[in-house]
Short mmCIF file of C-alpha atoms in Angstrom, two decimals:
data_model
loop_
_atom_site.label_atom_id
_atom_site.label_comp_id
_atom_site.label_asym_id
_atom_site.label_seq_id
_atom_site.Cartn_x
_atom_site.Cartn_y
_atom_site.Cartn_z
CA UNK A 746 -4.74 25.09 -15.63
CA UNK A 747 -6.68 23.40 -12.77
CA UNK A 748 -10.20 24.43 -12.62
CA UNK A 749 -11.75 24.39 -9.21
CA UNK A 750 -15.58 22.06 -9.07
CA UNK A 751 -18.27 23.66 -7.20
CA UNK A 752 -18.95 22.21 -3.90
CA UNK A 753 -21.83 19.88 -4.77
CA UNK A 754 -20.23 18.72 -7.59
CA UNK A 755 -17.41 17.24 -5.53
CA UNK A 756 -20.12 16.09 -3.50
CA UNK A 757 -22.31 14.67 -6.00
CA UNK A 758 -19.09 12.73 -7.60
CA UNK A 759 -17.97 11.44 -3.95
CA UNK A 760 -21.71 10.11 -3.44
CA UNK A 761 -21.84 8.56 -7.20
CA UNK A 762 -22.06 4.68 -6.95
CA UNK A 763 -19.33 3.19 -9.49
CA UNK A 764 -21.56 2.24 -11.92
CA UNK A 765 -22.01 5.75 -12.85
CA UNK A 766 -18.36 6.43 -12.70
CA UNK A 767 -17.72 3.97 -14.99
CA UNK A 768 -18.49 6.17 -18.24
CA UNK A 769 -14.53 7.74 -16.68
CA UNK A 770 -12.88 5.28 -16.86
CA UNK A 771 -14.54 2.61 -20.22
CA UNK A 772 -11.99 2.03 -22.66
CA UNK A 773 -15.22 0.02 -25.10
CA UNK A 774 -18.96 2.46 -24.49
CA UNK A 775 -22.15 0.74 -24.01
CA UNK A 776 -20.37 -2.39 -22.63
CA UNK A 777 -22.41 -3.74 -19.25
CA UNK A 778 -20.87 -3.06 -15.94
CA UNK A 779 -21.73 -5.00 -13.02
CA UNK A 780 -23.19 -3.51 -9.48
CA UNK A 781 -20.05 -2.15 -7.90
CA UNK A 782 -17.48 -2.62 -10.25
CA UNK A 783 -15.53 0.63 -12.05
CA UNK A 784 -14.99 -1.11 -14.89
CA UNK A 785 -16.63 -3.71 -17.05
CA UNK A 786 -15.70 -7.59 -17.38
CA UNK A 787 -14.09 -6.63 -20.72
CA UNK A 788 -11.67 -4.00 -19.54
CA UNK A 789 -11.32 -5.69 -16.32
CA UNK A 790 -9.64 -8.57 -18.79
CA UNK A 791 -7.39 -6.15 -20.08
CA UNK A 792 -5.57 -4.99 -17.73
CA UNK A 793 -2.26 -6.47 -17.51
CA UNK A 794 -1.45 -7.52 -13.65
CA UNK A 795 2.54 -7.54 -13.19
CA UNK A 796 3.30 -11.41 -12.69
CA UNK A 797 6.95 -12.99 -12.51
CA UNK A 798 10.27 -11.77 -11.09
CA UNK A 799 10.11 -8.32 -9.87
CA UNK A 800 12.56 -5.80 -8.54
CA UNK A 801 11.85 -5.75 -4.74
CA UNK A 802 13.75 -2.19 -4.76
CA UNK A 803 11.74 -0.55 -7.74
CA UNK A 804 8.94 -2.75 -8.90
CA UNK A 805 10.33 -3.82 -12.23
CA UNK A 806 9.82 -6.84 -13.74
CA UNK A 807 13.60 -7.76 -13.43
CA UNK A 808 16.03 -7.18 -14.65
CA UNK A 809 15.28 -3.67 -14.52
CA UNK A 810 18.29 -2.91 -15.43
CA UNK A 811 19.61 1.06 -15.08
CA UNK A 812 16.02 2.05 -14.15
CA UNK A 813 16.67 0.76 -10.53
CA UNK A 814 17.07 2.91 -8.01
CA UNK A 815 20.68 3.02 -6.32
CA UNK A 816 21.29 0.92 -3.39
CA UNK A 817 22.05 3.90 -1.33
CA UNK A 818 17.90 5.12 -2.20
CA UNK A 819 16.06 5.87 1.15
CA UNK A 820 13.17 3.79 -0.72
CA UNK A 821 13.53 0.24 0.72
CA UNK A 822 10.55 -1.44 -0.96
CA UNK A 823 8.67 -0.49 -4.11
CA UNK A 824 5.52 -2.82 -5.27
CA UNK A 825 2.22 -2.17 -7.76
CA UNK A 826 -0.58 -4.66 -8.86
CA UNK A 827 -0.54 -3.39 -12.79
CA UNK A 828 0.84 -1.75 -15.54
CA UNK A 829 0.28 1.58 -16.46
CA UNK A 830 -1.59 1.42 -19.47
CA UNK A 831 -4.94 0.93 -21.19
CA UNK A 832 -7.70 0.61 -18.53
CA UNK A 833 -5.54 0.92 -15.49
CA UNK A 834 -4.28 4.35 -16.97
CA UNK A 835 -8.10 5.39 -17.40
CA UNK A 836 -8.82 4.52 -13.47
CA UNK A 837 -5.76 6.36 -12.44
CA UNK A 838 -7.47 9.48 -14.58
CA UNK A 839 -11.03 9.02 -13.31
CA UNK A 840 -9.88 9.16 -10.16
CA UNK A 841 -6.88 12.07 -9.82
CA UNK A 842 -8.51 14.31 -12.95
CA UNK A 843 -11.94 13.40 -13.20
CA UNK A 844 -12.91 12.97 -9.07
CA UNK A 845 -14.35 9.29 -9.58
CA UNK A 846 -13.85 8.72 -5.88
CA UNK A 847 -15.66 5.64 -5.93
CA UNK A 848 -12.64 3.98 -8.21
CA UNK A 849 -10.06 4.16 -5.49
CA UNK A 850 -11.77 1.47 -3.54
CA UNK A 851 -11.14 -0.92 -6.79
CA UNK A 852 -7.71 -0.32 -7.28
CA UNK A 853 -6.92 -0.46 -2.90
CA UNK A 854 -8.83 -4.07 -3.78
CA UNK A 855 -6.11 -5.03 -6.43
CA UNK A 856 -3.37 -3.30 -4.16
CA UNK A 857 -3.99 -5.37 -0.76
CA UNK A 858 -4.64 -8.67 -2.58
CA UNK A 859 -1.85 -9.26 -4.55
CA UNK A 860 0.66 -7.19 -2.29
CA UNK A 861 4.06 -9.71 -1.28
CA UNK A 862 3.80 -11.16 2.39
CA UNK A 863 4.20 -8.73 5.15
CA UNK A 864 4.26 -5.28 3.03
CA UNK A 865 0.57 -4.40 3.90
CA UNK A 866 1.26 -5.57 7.53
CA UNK A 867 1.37 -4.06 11.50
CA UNK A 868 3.66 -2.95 12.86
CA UNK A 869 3.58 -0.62 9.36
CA UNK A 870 1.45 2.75 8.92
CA UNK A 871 0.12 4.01 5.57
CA UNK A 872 1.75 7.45 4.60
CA UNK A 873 0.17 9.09 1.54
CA UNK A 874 2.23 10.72 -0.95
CA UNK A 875 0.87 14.48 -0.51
CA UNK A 876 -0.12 16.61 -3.10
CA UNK A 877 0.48 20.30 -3.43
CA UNK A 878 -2.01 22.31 -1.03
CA UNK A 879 -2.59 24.12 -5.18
CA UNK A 880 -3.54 20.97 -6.82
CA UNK A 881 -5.35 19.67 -3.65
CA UNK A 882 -7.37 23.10 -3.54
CA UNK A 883 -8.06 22.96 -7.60
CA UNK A 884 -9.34 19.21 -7.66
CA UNK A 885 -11.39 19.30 -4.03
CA UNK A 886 -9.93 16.29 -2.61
CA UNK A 887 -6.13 14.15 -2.41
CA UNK A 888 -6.17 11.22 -4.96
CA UNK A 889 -3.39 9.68 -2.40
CA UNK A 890 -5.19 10.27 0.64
CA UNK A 891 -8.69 8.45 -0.60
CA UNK A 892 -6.53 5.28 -2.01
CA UNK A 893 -4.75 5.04 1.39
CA UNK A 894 -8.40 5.58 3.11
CA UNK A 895 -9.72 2.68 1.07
CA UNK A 896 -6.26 0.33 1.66
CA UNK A 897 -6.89 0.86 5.35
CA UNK A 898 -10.40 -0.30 5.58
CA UNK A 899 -8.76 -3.45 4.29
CA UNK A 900 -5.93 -3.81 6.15
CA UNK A 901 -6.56 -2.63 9.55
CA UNK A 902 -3.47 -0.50 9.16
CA UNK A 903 -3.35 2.94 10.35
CA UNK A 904 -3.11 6.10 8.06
CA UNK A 905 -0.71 8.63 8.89
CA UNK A 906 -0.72 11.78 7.19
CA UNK A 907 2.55 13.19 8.12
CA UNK A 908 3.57 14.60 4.65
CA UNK A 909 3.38 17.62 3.16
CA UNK A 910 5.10 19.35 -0.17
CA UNK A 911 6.33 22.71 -0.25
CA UNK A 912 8.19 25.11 -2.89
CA UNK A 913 6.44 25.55 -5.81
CA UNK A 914 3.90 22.83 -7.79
CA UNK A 915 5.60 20.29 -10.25
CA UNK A 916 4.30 18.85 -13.48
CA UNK A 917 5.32 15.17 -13.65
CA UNK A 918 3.32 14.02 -16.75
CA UNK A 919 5.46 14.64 -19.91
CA UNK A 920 8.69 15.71 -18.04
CA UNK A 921 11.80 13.34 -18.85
CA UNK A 922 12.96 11.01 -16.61
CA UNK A 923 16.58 12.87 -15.91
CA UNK A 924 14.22 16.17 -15.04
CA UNK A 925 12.02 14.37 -12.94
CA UNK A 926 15.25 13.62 -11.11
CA UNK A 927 16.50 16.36 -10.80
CA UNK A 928 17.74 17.28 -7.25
CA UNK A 929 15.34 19.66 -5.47
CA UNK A 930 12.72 19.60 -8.13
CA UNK A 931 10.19 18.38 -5.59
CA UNK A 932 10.21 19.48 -2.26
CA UNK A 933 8.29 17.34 0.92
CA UNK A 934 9.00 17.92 4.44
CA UNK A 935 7.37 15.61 7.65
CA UNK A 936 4.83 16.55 9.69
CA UNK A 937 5.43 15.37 13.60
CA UNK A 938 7.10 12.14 14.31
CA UNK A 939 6.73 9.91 11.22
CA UNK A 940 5.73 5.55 11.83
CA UNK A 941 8.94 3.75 12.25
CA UNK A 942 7.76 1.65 9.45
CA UNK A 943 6.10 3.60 6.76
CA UNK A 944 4.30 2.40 3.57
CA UNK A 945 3.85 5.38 1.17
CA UNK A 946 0.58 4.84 -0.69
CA UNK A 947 0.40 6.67 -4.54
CA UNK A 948 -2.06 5.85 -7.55
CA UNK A 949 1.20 5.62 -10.14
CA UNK A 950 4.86 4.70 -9.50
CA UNK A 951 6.74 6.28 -12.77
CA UNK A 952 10.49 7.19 -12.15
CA UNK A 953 10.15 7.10 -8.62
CA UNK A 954 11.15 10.59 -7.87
CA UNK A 955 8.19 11.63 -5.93
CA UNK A 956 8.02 8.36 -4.03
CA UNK A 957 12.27 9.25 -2.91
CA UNK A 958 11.82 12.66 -1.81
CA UNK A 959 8.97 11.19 0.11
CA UNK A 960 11.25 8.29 1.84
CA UNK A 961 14.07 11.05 1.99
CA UNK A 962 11.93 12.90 4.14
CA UNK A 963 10.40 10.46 6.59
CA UNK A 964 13.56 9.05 6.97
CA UNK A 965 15.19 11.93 8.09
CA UNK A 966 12.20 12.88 10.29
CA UNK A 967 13.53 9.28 12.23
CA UNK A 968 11.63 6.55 10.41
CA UNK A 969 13.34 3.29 10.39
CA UNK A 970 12.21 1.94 7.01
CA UNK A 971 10.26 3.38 4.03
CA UNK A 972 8.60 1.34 1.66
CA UNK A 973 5.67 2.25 -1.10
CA UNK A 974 2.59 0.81 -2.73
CA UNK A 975 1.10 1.86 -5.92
CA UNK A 976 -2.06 1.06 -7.37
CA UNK A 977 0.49 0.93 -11.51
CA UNK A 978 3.80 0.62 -12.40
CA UNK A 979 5.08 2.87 -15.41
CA UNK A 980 6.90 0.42 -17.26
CA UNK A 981 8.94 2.95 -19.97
#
């Protein structure tokens, strides 16, 4: 169960410089973290930046095999800077579980400088992946919404908030991949009239289910192409 922080905690956590968010998101304690930075030179060196072919459709290092998601998927485009695991894991935590706001502005820094020509370009808008209104009311804030705040300032791009899920809230983490799947398990409906070209924005691409219901909603709200960025790529 979700448990709901006070007001000026939220407040007090949104305010924190990194430094003092780092304790969230250490892998080694006591190591020396510089001004600014989430995590310290030796985690920093651990994590494991996705390098070498990649699946342009799903974000695999290729081949990905039966992974993929089908050529008929209203997901065009899938791309993330890192693997999900070790210290990347512990940033996506500090963030979404722990409200280390100040982290997001790392990982939108990893994001826009290693994302492939043209993805984090106009004439595209940055759609975050919505979270339910429960979870959003529990934690205080939208993990999604922050990273896509903090991808903007970088890019210039506008964010366009034009998702929203309904039905009734989902747990991802520990669910297999064919249940994550399953038709109708997540329900998101658009807002208004989505950004002909759309770039979803998440903190963790897994089986891609959340990301297609997503895409399968802007696109039938009239969007013309639907790609996503993540700051890690589940890689089993």
């Amino acid at each position: 169960m979700l448990t709901r922080l006070p007001a000026a905690a939220r407040s007090a956590l949104a305010a924190a410089p990194a430094r003092l968010l780092a304790a969230h998101a250490q892998q080694a304690g006591g190591a020396t973290v510089a001004a600014g930075q989430p995590l310290c030179w030796g985690c920093r060196g651990q994590l494991r930046f996705l390098r070498g072919p990649r699946c342009p459709r799903c974000g695999l290092p290729a081949p990905c095999g039966r992974r993929c998601s089908p050529a008929a998927a209203a997901l065009a485009h899938a791309w993330a800077p890192v693997a999900f695991e070790g210290p990347a894991r512990a940033l996506v935590h500090a963030l979404k579980f722990r409200g280390a706001l100040a982290v997001a502005d790392a990982m939108a820094a990893q994001i826009v400088a290693g994302a492939p020509p043209g993805l984090l370009a106009a004439p595209a808008a940055l759609v975050p992946v919505p979270t339910h209104p429960l979870r959003r009311r529990a934690r205080g804030f939208d993990h999604a919404d922050r990273l896509a705040a903090a991808i903007a300032v970088r890019t210039g791009l506008p964010v366009t908030p034009c998702l929203a899920r309904t039905g009734a809230p989902t747990r991802q983490a520990g669910s297999s991949r064919a249940a994550r799947r399953a038709p109708g398990r997540i329900e998101v409906r658009a807002r208004g009239d989505p950004p002909s070209h759309a770039v979803l924005v998440d903190d963790v691409h897994t089986t891609g289910a959340t990301l297609e219901a997503c895409a399968s909603a802007l696109r039938r709200a009239g969007a013309y192409t639907v790609c996503a960025v993540a700051y890690a790529r589940a890689l089993r």
